[in-house]
mmCIF file of C-alpha atoms in Angstrom:
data_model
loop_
_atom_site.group_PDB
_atom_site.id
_atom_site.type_symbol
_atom_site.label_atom_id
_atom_site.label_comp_id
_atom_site.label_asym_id
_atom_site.label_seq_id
_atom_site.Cartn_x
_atom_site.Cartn_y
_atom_site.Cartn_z
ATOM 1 C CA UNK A 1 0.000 0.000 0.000
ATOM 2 C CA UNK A 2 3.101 2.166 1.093
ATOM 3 C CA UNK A 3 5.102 1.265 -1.859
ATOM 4 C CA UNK A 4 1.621 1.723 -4.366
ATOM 5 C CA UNK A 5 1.621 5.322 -2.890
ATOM 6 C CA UNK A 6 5.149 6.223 -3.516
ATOM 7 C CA UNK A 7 5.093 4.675 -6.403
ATOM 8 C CA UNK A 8 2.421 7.014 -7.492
ATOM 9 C CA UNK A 9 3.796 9.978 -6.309
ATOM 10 C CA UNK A 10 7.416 9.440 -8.269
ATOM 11 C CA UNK A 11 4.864 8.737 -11.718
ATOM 12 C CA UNK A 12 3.143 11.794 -10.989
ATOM 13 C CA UNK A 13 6.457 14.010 -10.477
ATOM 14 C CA UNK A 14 7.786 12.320 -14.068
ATOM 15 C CA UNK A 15 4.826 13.138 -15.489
ATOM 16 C CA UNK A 16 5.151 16.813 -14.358
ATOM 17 C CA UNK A 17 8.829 17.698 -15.012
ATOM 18 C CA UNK A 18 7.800 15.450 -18.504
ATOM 19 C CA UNK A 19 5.308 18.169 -19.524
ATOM 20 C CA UNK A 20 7.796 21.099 -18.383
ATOM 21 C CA UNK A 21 10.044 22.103 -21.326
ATOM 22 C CA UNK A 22 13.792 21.731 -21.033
ATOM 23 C CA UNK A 23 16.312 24.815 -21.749
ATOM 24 C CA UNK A 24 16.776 23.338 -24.989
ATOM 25 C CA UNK A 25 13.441 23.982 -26.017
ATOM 26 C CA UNK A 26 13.029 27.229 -24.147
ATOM 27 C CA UNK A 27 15.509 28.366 -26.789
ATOM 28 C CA UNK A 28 13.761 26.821 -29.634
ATOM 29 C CA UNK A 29 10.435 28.311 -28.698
ATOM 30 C CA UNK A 30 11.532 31.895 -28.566
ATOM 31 C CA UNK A 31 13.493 31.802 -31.775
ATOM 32 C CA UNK A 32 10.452 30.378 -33.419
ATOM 33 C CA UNK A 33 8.697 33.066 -32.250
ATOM 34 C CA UNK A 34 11.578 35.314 -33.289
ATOM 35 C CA UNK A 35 11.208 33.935 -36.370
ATOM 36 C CA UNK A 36 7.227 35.151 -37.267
ATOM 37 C CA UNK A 37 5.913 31.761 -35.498
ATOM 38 C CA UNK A 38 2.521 33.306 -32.744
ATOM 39 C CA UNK A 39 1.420 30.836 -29.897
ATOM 40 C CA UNK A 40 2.252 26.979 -30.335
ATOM 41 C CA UNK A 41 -0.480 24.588 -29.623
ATOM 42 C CA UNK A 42 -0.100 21.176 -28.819
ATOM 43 C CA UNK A 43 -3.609 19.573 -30.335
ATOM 44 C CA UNK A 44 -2.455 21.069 -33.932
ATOM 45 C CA UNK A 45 1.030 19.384 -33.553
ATOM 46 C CA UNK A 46 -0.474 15.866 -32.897
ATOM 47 C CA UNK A 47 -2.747 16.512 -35.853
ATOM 48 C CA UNK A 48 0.369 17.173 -37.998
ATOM 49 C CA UNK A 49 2.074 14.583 -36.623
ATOM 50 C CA UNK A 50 -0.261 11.967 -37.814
ATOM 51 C CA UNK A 51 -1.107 13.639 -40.731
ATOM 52 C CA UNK A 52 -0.627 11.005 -43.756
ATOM 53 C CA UNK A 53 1.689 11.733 -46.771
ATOM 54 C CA UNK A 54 2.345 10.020 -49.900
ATOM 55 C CA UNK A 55 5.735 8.598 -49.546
ATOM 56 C CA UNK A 56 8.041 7.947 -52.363
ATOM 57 C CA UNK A 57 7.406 4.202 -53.290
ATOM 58 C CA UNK A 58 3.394 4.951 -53.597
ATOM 59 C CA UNK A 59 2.600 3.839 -49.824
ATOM 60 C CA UNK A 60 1.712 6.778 -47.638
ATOM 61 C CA UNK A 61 3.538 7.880 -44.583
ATOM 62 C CA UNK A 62 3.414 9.959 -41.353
ATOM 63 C CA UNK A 63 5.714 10.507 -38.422
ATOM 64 C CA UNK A 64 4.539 7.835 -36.829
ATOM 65 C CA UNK A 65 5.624 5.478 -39.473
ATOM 66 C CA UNK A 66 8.906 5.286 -38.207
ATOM 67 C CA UNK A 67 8.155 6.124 -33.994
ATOM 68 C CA UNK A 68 5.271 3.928 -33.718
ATOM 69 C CA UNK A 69 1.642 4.826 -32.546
ATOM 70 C CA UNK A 70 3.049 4.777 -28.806
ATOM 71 C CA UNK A 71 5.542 7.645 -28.020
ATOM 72 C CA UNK A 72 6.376 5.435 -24.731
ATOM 73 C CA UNK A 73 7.855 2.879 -27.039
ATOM 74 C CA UNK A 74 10.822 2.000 -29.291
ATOM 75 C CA UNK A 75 9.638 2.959 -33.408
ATOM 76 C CA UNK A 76 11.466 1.419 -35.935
ATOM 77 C CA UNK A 77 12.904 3.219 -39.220
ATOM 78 C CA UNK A 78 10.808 2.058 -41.937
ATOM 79 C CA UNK A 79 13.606 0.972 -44.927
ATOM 80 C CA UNK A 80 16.900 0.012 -42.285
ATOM 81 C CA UNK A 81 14.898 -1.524 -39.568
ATOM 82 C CA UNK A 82 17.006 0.396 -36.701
ATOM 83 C CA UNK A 83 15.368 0.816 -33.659
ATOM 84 C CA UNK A 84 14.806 4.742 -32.825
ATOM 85 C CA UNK A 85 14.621 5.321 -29.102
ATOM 86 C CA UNK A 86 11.368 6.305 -27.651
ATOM 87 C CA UNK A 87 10.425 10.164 -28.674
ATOM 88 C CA UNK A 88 8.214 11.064 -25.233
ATOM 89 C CA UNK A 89 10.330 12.418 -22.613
ATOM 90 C CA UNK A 90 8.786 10.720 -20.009
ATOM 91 C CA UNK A 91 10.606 7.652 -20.871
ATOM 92 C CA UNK A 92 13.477 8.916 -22.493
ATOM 93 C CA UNK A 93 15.299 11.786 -20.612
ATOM 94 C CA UNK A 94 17.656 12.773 -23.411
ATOM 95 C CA UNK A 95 14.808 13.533 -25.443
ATOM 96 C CA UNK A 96 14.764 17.382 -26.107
ATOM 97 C CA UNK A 97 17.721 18.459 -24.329
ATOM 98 C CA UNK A 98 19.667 19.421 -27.587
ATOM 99 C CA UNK A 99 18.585 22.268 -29.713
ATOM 100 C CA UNK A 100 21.350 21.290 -32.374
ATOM 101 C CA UNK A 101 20.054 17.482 -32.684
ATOM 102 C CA UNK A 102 16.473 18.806 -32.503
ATOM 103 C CA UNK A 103 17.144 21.195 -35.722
ATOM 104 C CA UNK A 104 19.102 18.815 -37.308
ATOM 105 C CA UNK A 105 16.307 16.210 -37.467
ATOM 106 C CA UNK A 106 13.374 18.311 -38.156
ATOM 107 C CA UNK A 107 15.237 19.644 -41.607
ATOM 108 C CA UNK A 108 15.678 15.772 -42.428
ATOM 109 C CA UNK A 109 12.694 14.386 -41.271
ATOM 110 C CA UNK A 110 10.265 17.302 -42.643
ATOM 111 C CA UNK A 111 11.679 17.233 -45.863
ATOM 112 C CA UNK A 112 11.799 12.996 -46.112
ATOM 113 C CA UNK A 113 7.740 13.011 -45.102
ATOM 114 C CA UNK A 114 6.373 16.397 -46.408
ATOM 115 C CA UNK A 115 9.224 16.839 -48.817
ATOM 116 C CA UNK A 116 9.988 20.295 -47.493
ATOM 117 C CA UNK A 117 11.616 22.060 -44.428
ATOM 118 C CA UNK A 118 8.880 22.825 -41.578
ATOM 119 C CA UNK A 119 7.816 26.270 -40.910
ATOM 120 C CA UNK A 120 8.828 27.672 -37.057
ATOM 121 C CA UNK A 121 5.194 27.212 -36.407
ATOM 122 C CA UNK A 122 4.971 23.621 -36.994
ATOM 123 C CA UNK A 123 7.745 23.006 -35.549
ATOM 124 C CA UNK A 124 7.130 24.640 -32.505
ATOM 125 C CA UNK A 125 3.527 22.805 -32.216
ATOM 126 C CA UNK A 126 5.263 19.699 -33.165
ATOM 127 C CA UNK A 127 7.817 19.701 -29.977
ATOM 128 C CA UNK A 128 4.748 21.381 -27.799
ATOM 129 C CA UNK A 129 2.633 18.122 -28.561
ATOM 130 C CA UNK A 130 5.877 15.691 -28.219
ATOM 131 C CA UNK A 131 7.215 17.627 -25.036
ATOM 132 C CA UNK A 132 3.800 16.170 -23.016
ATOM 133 C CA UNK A 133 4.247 12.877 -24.014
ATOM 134 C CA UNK B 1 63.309 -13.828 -25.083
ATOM 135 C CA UNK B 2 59.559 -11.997 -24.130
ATOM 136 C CA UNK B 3 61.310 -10.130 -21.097
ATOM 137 C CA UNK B 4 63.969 -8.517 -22.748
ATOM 138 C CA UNK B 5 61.504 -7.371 -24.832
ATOM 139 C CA UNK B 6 59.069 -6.575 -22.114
ATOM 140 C CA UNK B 7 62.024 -4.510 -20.035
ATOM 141 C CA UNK B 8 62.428 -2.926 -23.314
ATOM 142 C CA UNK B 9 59.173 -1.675 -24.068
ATOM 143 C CA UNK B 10 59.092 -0.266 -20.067
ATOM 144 C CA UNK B 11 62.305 1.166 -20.376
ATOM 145 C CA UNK B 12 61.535 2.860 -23.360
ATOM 146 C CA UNK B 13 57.831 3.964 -21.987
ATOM 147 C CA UNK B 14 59.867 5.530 -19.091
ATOM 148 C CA UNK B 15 62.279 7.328 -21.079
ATOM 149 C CA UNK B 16 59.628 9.390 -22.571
ATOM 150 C CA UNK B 17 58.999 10.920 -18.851
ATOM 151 C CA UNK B 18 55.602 12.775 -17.776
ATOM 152 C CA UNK B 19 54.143 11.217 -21.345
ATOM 153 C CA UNK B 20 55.282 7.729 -20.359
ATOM 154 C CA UNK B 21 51.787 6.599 -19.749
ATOM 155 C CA UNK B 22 50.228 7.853 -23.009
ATOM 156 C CA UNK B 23 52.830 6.760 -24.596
ATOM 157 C CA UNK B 24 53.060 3.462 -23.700
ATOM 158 C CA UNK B 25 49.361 2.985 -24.124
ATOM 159 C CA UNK B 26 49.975 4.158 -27.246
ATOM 160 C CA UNK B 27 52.614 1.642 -28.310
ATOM 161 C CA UNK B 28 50.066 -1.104 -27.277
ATOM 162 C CA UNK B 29 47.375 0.374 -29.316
ATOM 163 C CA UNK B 30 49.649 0.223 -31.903
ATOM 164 C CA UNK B 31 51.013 -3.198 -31.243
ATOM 165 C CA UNK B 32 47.482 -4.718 -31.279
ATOM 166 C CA UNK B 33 46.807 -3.388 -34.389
ATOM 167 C CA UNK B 34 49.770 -4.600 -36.114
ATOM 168 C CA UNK B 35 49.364 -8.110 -35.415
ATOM 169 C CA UNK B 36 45.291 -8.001 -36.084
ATOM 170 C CA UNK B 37 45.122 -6.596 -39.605
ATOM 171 C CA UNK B 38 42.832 -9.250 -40.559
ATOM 172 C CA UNK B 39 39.470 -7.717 -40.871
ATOM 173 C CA UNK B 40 38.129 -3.998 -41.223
ATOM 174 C CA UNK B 41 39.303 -1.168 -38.842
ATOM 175 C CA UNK B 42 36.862 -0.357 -36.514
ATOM 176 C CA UNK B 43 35.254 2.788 -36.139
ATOM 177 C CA UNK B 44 36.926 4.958 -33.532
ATOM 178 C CA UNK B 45 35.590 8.543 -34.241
ATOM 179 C CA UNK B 46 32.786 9.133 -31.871
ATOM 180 C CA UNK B 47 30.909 11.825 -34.188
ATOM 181 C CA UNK B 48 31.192 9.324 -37.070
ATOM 182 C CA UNK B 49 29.923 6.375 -35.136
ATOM 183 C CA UNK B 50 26.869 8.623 -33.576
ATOM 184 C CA UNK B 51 26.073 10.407 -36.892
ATOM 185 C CA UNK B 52 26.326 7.342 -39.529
ATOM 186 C CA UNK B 53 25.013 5.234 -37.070
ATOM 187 C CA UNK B 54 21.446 6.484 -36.243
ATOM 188 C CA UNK B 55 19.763 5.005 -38.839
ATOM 189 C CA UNK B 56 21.962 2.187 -39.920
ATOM 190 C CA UNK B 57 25.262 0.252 -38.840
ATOM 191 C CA UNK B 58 28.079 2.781 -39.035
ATOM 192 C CA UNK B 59 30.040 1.110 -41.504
ATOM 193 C CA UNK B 60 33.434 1.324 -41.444
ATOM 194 C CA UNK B 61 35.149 3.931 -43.853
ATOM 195 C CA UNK B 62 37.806 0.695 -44.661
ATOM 196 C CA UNK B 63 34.666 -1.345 -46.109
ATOM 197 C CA UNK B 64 34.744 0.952 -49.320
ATOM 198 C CA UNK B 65 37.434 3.079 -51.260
ATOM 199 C CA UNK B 66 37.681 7.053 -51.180
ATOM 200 C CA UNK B 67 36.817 8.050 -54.431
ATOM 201 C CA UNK B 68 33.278 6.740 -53.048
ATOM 202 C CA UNK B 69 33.390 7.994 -49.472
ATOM 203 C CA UNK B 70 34.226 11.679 -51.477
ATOM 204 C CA UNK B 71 31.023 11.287 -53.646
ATOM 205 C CA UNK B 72 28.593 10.090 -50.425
ATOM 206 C CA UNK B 73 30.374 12.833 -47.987
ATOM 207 C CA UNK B 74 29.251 16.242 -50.049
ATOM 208 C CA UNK B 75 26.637 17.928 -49.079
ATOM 209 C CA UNK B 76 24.354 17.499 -52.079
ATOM 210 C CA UNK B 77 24.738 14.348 -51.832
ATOM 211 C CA UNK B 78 23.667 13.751 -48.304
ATOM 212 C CA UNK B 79 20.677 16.259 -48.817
ATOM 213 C CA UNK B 80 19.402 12.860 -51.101
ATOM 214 C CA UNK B 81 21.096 10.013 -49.983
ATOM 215 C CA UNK B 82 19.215 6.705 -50.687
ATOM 216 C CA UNK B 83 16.401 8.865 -50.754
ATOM 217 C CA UNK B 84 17.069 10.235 -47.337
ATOM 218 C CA UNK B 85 18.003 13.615 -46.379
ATOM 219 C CA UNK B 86 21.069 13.040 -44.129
ATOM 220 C CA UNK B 87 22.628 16.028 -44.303
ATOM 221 C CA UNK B 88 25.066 17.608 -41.588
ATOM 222 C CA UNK B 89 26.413 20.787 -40.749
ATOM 223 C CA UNK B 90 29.242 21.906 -42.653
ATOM 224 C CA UNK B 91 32.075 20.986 -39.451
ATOM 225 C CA UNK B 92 30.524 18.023 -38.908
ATOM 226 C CA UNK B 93 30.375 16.761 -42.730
ATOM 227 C CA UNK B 94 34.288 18.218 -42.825
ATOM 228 C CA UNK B 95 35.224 16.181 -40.301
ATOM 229 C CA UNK B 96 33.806 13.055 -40.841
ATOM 230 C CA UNK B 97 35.153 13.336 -44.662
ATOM 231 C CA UNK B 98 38.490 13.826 -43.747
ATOM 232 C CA UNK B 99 37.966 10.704 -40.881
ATOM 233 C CA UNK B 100 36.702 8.208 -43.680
ATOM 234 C CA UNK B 101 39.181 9.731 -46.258
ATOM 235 C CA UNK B 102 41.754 8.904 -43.840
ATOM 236 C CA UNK B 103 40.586 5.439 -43.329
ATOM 237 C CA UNK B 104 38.861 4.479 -46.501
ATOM 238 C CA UNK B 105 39.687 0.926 -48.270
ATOM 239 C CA UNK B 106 42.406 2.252 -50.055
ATOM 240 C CA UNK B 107 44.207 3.501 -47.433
ATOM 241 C CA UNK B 108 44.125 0.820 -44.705
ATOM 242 C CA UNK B 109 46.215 -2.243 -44.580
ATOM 243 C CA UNK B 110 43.607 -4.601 -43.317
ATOM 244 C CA UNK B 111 43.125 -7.417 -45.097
ATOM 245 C CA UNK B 112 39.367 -7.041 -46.289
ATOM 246 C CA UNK B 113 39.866 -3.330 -47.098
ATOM 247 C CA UNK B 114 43.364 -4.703 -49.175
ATOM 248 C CA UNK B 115 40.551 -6.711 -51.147
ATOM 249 C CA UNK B 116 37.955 -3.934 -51.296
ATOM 250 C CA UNK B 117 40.498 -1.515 -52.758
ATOM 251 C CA UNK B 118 41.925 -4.119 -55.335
ATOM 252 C CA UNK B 119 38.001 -4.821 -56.227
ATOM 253 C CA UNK B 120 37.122 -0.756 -56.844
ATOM 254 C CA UNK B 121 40.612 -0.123 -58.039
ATOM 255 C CA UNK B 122 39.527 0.763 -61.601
ATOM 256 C CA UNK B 123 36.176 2.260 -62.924
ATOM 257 C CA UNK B 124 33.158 4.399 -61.183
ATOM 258 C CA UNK B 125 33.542 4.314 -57.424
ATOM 259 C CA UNK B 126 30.746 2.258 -56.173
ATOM 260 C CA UNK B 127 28.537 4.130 -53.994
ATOM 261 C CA UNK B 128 26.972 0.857 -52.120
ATOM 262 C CA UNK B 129 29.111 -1.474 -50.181
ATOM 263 C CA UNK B 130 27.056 -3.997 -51.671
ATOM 264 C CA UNK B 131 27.905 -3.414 -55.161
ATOM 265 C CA UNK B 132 31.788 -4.119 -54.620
ATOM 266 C CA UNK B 133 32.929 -7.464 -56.509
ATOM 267 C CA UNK B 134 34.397 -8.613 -53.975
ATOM 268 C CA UNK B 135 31.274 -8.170 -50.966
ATOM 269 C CA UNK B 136 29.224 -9.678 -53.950
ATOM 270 C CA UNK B 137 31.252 -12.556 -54.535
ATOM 271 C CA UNK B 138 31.088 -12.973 -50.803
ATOM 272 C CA UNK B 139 27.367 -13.346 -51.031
ATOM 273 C CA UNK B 140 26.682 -15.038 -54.099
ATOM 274 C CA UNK B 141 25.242 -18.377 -52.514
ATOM 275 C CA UNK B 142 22.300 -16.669 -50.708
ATOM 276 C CA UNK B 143 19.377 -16.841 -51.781
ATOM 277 C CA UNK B 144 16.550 -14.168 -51.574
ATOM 278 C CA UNK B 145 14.459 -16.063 -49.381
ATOM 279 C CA UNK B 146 16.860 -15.234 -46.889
ATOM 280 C CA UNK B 147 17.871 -11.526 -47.650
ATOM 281 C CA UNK B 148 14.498 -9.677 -49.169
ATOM 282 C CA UNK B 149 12.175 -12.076 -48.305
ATOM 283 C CA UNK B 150 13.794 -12.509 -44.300
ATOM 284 C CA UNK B 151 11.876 -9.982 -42.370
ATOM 285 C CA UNK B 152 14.658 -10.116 -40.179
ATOM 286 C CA UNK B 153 17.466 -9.300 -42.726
ATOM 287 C CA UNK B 154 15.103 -7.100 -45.614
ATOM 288 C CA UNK B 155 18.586 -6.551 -47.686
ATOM 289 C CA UNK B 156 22.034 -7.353 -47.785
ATOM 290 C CA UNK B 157 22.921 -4.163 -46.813
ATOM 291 C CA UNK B 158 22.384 -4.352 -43.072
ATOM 292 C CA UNK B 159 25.209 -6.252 -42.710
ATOM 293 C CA UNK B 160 24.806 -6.153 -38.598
ATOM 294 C CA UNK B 161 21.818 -8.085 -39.576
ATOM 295 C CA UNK B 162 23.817 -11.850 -40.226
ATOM 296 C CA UNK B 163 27.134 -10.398 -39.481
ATOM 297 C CA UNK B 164 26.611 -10.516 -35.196
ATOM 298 C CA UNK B 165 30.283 -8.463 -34.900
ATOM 299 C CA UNK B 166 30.249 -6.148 -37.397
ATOM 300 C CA UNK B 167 29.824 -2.961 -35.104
ATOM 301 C CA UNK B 168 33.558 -4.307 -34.308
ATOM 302 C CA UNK B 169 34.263 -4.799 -38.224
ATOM 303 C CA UNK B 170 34.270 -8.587 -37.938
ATOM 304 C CA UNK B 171 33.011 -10.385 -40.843
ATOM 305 C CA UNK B 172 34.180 -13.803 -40.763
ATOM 306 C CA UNK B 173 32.398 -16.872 -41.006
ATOM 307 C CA UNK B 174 32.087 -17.805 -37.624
ATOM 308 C CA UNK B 175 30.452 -14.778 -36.416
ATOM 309 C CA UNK B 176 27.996 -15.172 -39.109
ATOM 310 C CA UNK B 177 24.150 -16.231 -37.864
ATOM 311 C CA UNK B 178 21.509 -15.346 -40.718
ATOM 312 C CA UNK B 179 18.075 -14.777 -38.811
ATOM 313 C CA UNK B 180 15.828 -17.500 -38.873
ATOM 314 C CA UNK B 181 17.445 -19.745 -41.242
ATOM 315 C CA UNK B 182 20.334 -20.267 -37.861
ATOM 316 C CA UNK B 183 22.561 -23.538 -37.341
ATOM 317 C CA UNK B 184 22.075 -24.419 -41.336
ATOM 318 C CA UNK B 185 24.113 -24.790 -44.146
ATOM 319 C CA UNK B 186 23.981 -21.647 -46.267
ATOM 320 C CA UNK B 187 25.324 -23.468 -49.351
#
């Protein structure tokens, strides 16, 4: 009963810092903003990260082709098979903590599943949807 | 005979004074490595094995020659590369070209890299690993069933797939294991 409460209370803290951005994303936010983007809002960066695209061999794809439906969880890269570690930071505390790895895989990924760079906006919903996982 | 040689190698470490540690570290490195030449260099750049690794093995610069590493390291390239946009920052891509320059197939002295120069020595540099002579010739017995139709395996290009040391650039036959068709004759 003890344990079942602390136990609770440690998921509950996760969960909190979880939803609480890191520095790295502090930074990102207000250059986005810097850069034209207005408020970022997490429901429209779920929608766009689900949001289904016509990949280049006819099949259609979305971010969650590669991370899997559950951001708790390992995804897989769709062509090499190699496991990508969990996006949500709640399992993964390295998630989000780098502004330079965080750029450097929005220009690839963006432009390998809408076949352009993102705008600040999207990006900035994107990360405020992923950053309550 | 070996502790001659052993007092030797400590003198000599202790001759070089405050660097005697490095140095004799050093020498070992350097020992181990000439008496192992046998396979493919490992990777020891950390930026190369974190960047060329996150979506594949990160093969070793030593399993193909430089005129190809110099087409697949430029930025264009990268920006489409197997249909993929890998590209990196300009230090980043600068550095890791001059790493697999360095250590590219024609440049190493380890036996399957001697092979994979000879193999690319003349004509276009190949810009698959796969589509050397020589890794071809490897893999001429094996059938699709257990490459593309493997679900384990999906192509002969994820070596690290059959190949259970090739992170340490391993390749031999007894470290070989090809998912789901294990323990079997391959021929």
């Amino acid at each position: 009963m003890k344990l079942q409460k602390i136990v609770m209370t440690a998921c509950m803290l996760l969960a909190t810092s979880a939803a609480m951005a890191t520095p790295a994303t502090d930074g990102l936010f207000s250059r986005y903003k810097a850069q034209g983007a207005a408020g970022f809002d997490a429901a429209r960066g779920d929608k766009a990260w689900h949001k289904e695209t016509q990949g280049e061999d006819g099949q259609t794809m979305s971010c969650s082709t590669c991370h899997g439906k559950d951001l708790g969880k390992e995804g897989k890269h769709h062509k090499t098979g190699k496991v990508i570690a969990p996006m949500a930071p709640s399992v993964n505390k390295d998630r989000f903590t780098d502004a330079k790895k965080i750029e450097k895989w929005f220009k690839r990924n963006c432009n390998d599943v809408l076949a352009r760079e993102c705008t600040a906006q999207e990006k900035g919903d994107y990360l405020k949807f992923l950053l309550d996982k | 005979m070996r502790n001659t040689f052993k007092t030797a190698l400590l003198a000599a470490a202790l001759l070089t004074g405050s660097g005697s540690a490095m140095a004799e570290e050093n020498f070992f490195l350097w020992l181990v490595n000439f008496t192992r030449q046998k396979e493919v260099q490992p990777v020891d750049n950390k930026a190369w094995n974190e960047e060329c690794g996150s979506c594949h093995l990160a093969y070793q610069p030593g399993l193909l020659p430089g005129k190809s590493w110099a087409k697949l390291l430029d930025e264009k390239a990268l920006a489409d590369h197997f249909g993929e946009d890998a590209s990196l920052d300009d230090d980043t891509l600068k550095a890791l070209r001059v790493y697999a320059l360095e250590n590219a197939a024609d440049k190493s002295w380890h036996k399957r890299s001697r092979k994979i120069a000879q193999a690319t020595a003349d004509g276009e540099a190949p810009l698959r690993i796969v589509e050397v002579r020589y890794i071809k010739r490897k893999h001429h017995d094996i059938t699709e069933k257990m490459i593309k139709g493997n679900k384990d395996v999906k192509s002969l290009s994820y070596c690290n797939t059959c190949h259970t040391k090739a992170e340490e650039g391993i390749y031999d036959e007894d470290t070989v294991d090809i998912p789901n068709f294990g323990g079997h004759d391959y021929d």
